[in-house]
Short mmCIF file of C-alpha atoms in Angstrom, two decimals:
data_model
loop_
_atom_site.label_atom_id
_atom_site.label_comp_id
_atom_site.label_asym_id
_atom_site.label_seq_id
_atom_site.Cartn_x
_atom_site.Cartn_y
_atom_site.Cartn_z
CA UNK A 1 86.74 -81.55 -80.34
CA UNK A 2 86.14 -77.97 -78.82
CA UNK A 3 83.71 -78.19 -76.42
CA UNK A 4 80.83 -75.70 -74.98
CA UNK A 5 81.31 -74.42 -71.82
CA UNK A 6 78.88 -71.57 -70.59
CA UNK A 7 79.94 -69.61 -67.71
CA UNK A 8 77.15 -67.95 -65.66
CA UNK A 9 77.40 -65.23 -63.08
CA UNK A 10 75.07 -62.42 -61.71
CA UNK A 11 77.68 -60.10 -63.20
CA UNK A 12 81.29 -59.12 -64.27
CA UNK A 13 82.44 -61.37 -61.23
CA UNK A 14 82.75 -64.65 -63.02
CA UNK A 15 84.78 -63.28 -65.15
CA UNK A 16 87.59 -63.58 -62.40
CA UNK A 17 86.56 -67.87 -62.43
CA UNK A 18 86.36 -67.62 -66.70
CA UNK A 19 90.15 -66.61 -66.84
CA UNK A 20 90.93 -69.48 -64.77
CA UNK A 21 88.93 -71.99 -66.95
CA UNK A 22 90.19 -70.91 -70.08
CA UNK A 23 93.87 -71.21 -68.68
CA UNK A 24 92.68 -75.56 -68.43
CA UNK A 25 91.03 -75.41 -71.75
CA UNK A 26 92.26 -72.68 -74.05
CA UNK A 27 90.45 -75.13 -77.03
CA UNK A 28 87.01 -74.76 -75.48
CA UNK A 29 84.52 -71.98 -76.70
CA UNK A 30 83.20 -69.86 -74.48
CA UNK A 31 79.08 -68.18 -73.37
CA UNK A 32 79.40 -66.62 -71.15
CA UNK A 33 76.21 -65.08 -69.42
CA UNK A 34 75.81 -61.80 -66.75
CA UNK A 35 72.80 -61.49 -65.67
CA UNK A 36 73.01 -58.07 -65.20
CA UNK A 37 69.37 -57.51 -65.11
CA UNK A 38 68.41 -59.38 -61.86
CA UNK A 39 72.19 -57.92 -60.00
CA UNK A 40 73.15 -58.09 -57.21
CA UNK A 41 71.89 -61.64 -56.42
CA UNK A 42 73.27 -61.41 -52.79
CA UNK A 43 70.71 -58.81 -51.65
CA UNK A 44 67.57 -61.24 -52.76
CA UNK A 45 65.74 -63.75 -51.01
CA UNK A 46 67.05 -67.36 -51.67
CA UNK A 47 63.31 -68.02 -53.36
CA UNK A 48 63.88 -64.70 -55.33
CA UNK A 49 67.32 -66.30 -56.55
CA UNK A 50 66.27 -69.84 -57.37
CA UNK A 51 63.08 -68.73 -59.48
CA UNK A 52 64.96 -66.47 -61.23
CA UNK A 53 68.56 -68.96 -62.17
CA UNK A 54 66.77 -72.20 -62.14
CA UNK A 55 64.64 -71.29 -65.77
CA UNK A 56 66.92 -68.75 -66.79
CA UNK A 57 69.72 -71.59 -67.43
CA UNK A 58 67.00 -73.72 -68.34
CA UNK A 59 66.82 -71.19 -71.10
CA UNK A 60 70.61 -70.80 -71.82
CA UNK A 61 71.24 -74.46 -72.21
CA UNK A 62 68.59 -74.54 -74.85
CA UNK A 63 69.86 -71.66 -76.59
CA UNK A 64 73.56 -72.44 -76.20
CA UNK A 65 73.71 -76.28 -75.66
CA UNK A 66 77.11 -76.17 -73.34
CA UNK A 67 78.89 -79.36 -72.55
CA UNK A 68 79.14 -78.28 -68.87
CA UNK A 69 78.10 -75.01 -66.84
CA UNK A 70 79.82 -73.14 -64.52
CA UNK A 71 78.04 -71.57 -62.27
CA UNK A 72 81.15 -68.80 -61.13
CA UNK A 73 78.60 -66.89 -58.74
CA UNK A 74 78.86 -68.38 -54.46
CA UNK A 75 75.09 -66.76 -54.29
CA UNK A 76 73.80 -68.75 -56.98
CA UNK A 77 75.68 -71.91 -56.09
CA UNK A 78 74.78 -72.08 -52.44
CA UNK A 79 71.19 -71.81 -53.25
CA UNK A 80 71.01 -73.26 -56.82
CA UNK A 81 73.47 -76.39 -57.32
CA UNK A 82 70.63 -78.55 -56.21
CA UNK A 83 67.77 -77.96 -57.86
CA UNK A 84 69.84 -77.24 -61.26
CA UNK A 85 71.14 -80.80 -61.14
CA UNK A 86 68.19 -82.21 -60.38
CA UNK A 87 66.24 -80.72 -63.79
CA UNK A 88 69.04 -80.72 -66.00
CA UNK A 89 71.25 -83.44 -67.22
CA UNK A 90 74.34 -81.26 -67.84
CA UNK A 91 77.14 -81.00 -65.88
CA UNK A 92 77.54 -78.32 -63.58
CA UNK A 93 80.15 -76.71 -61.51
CA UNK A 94 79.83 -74.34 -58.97
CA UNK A 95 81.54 -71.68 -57.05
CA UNK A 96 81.41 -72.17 -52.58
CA UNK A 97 83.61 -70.61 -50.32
CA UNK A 98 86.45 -71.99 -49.95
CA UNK A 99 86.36 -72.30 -46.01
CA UNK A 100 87.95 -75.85 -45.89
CA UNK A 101 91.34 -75.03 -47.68
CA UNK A 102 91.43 -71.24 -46.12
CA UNK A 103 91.20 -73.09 -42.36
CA UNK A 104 93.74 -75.75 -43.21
CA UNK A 105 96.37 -73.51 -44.38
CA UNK A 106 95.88 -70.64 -41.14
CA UNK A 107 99.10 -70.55 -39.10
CA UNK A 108 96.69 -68.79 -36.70
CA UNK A 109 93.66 -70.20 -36.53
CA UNK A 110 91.65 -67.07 -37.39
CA UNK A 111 89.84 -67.05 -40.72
CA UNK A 112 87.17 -64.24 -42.52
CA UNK A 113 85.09 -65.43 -45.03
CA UNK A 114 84.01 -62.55 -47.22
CA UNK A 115 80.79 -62.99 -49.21
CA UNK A 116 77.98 -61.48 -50.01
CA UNK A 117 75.09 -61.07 -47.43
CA UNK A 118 73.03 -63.65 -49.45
CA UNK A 119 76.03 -66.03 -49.16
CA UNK A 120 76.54 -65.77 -45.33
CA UNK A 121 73.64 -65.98 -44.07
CA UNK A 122 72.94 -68.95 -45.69
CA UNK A 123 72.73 -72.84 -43.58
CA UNK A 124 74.63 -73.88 -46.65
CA UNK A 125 77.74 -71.28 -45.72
CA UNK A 126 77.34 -72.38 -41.83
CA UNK A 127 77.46 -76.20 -42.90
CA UNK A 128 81.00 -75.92 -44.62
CA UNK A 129 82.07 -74.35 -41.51
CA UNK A 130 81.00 -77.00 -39.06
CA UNK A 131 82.13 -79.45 -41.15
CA UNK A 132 85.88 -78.15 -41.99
CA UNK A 133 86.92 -75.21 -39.86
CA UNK A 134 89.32 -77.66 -38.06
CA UNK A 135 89.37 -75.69 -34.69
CA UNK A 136 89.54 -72.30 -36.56
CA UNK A 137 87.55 -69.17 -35.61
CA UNK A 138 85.80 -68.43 -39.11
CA UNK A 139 84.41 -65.00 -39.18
CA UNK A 140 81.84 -64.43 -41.52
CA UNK A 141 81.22 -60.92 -43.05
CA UNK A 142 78.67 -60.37 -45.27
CA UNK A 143 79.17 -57.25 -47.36
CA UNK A 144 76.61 -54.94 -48.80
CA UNK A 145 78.37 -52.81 -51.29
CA UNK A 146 81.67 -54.52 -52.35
CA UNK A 147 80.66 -56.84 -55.86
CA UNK A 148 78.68 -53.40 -56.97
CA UNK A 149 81.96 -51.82 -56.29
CA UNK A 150 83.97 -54.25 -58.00
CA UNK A 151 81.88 -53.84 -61.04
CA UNK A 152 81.93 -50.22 -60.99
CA UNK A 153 85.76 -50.09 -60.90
CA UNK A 154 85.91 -52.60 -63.95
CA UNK A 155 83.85 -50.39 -65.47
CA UNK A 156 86.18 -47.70 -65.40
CA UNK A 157 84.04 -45.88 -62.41
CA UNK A 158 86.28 -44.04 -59.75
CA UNK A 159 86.05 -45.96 -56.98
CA UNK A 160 87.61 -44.65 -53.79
CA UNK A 161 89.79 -46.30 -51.41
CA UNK A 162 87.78 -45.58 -48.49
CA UNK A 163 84.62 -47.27 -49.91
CA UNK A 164 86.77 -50.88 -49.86
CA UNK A 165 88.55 -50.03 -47.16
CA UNK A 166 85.25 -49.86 -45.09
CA UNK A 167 83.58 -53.21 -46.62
CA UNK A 168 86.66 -54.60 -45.98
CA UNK A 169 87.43 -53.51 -42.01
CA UNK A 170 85.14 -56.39 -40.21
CA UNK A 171 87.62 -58.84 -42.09
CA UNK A 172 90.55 -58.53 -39.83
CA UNK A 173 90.38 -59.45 -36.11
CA UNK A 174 93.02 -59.35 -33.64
CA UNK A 175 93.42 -60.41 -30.16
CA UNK A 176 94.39 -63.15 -27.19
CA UNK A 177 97.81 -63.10 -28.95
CA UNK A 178 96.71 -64.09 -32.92
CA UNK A 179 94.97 -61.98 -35.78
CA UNK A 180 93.50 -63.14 -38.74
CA UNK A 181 95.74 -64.05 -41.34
CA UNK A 182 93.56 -65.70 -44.06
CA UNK A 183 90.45 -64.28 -46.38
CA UNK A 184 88.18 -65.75 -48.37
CA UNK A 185 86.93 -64.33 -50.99
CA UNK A 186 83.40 -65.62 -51.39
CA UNK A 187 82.38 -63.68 -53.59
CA UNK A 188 83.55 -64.01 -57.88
CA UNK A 189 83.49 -60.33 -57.78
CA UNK A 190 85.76 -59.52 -54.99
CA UNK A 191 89.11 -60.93 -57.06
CA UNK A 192 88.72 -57.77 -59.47
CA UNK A 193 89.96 -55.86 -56.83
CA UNK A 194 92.82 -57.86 -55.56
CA UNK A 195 95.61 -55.39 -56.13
CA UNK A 196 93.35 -52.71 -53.88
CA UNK A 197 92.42 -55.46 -51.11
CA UNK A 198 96.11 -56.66 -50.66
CA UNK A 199 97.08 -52.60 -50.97
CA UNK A 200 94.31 -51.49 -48.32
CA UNK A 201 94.61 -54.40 -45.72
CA UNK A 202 95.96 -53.07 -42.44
CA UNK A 203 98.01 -56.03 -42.59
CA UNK A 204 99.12 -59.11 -44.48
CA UNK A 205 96.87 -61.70 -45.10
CA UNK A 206 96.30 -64.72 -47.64
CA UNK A 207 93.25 -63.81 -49.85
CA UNK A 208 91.75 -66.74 -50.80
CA UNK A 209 90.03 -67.31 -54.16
CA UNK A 210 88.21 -70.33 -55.19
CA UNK A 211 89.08 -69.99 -59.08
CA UNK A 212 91.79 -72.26 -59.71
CA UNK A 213 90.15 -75.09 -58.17
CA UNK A 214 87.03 -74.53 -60.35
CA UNK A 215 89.25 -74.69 -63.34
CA UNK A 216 90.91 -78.09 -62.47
CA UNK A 217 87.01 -79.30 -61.41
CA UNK A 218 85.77 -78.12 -65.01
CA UNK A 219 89.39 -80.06 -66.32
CA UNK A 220 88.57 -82.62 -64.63
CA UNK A 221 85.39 -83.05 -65.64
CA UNK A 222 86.20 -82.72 -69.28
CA UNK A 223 89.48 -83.73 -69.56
CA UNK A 224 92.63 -81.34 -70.24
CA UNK A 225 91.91 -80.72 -73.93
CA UNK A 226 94.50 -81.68 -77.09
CA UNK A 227 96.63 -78.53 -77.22
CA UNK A 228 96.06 -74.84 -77.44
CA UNK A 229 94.51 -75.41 -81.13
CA UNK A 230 93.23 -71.41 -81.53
CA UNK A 231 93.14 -68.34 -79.23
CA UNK A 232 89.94 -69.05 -76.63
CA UNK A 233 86.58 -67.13 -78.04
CA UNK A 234 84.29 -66.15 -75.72
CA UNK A 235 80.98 -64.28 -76.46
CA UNK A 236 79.42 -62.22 -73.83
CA UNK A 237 75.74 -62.16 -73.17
CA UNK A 238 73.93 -59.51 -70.93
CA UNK A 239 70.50 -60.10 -70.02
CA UNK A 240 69.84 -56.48 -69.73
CA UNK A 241 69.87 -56.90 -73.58
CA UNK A 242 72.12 -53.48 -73.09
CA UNK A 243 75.64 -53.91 -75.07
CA UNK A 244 78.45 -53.74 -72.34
CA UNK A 245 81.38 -51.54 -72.84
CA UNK A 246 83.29 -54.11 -71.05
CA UNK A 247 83.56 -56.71 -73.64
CA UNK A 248 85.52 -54.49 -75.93
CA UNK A 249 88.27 -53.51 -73.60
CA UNK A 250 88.96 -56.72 -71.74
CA UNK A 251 90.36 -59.24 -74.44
CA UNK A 252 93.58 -59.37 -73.03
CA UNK A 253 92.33 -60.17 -69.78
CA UNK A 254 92.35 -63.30 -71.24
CA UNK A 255 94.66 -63.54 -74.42
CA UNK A 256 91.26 -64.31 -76.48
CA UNK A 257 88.84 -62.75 -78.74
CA UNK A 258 86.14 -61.89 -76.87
CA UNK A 259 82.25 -60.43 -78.42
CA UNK A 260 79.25 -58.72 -77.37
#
């Protein structure tokens, strides 16, 4: 049995969390959903957010009827998870910074967590950090610009360094004898531009995405699958109704066949 999994982000970002999923359950076919025409989530109001997600997948799982959702957007999760499982009977998984793992493996105590404003200033965001910073100085920086960069760049727009670089600066903190030397990146978008982040860092760090775990969560959830059966299909769906260029140039992003 192939089963339905729709992946839902605000954007491109989730892309970065689809890759990972199909690498658990190359059998599984794939919706997955930017919704393109509300973006960037992390610069609304949490009310904004949950009136617009709540029906919208509502909608989706009507349309689509997935086996589970994956909701690969930390905006979204922090403020939707709840209310989401508590309407619909599917199962979901969602995307939160991935403070606990990030503060257990710091040699030096000094952790950023990199999100979106939306993200950080959330009780949600300060919870997980009360709860499993384990003695660490956590950092939060909530950036304006850096998933409408990220989508820019994947677009094939001409980002400059210096417009990451700057987004990027309130990350790393040094002094009384330690700097920081893990990120997390709390935001789906921000693992687009690893390559830049690790090449633009004024030093080295561990950048810390959340994907892999969401991919054994969604595994584990609905088992490991019977094989690699066919390549993974995944059809893309915009809510801007607008056809993205994307879809056609990104198929080996995930060694699938991939349609607008």
């Amino acid at each position: 049995m192939h089963p339905n999994i729709l992946v839902f982000d605000s954007g491109l970002g989730g892309l970065t969390v689809l890759r990972e999923v199909v690498k658990v359950r190359p059998d599984a076919r794939y919706v997955y959903v930017g919704d393109d025409a509300f973006f960037p989530y992390g610069q609304r109001s949490e009310e904004a957010v949950i009136g617009r997600v709540v029906p919208l997948i509502g909608e989706l799982i009507a349309a689509h009827a997935p086996d589970l959702v994956v909701i690969a957007c930390n905006t979204a999760s922090t403020m939707t998870l709840a209310p989401l499982r508590a309407r619909y009977g599917v199962p979901f998984v969602g995307t939160v910074p991935a403070i606990k793992p990030a503060c257990a493996a710091s040699k030096t105590k000094r952790v950023s967590v990199l999100g979106t404003s939306g993200t950080v200033r959330l009780e949600y965001t300060r919870a997980l950090i009360r709860d499993f910073a384990g003695g660490c100085d956590v950092n939060l920086v909530g950036s304006v610009h850096l998933a409408a960069l990220a989508e820019a760049a994947l677009g094939g727009a001409d980002v400059p360094d210096e417009a990451i670089r700057a987004e990027i600066a309130p990350c790393f903190v040094a002094g009384d004898g330690g700097r920081t030397d893990s990120i997390v990146l709390a935001c789906t978008h921000y693992p687009l531009l690893l390559d830049r982040l690790v090449r633009l860092a004024p030093w080295p760090v561990d950048w810390i995405d959340p994907a892999p775990a969401i991919a054994r969560r969604v595994a584990t959830l609905l088992g490991p699958g019977s094989g690699h059966g066919d390549d993974p299909r995944v059809q893309m769906v915009f809510t801007s109704g607008r056809p993205h260029r994307i879809a056609a140039t990104i198929s080996p992003y995930f060694g699938g066949h991939i349609s607008a």
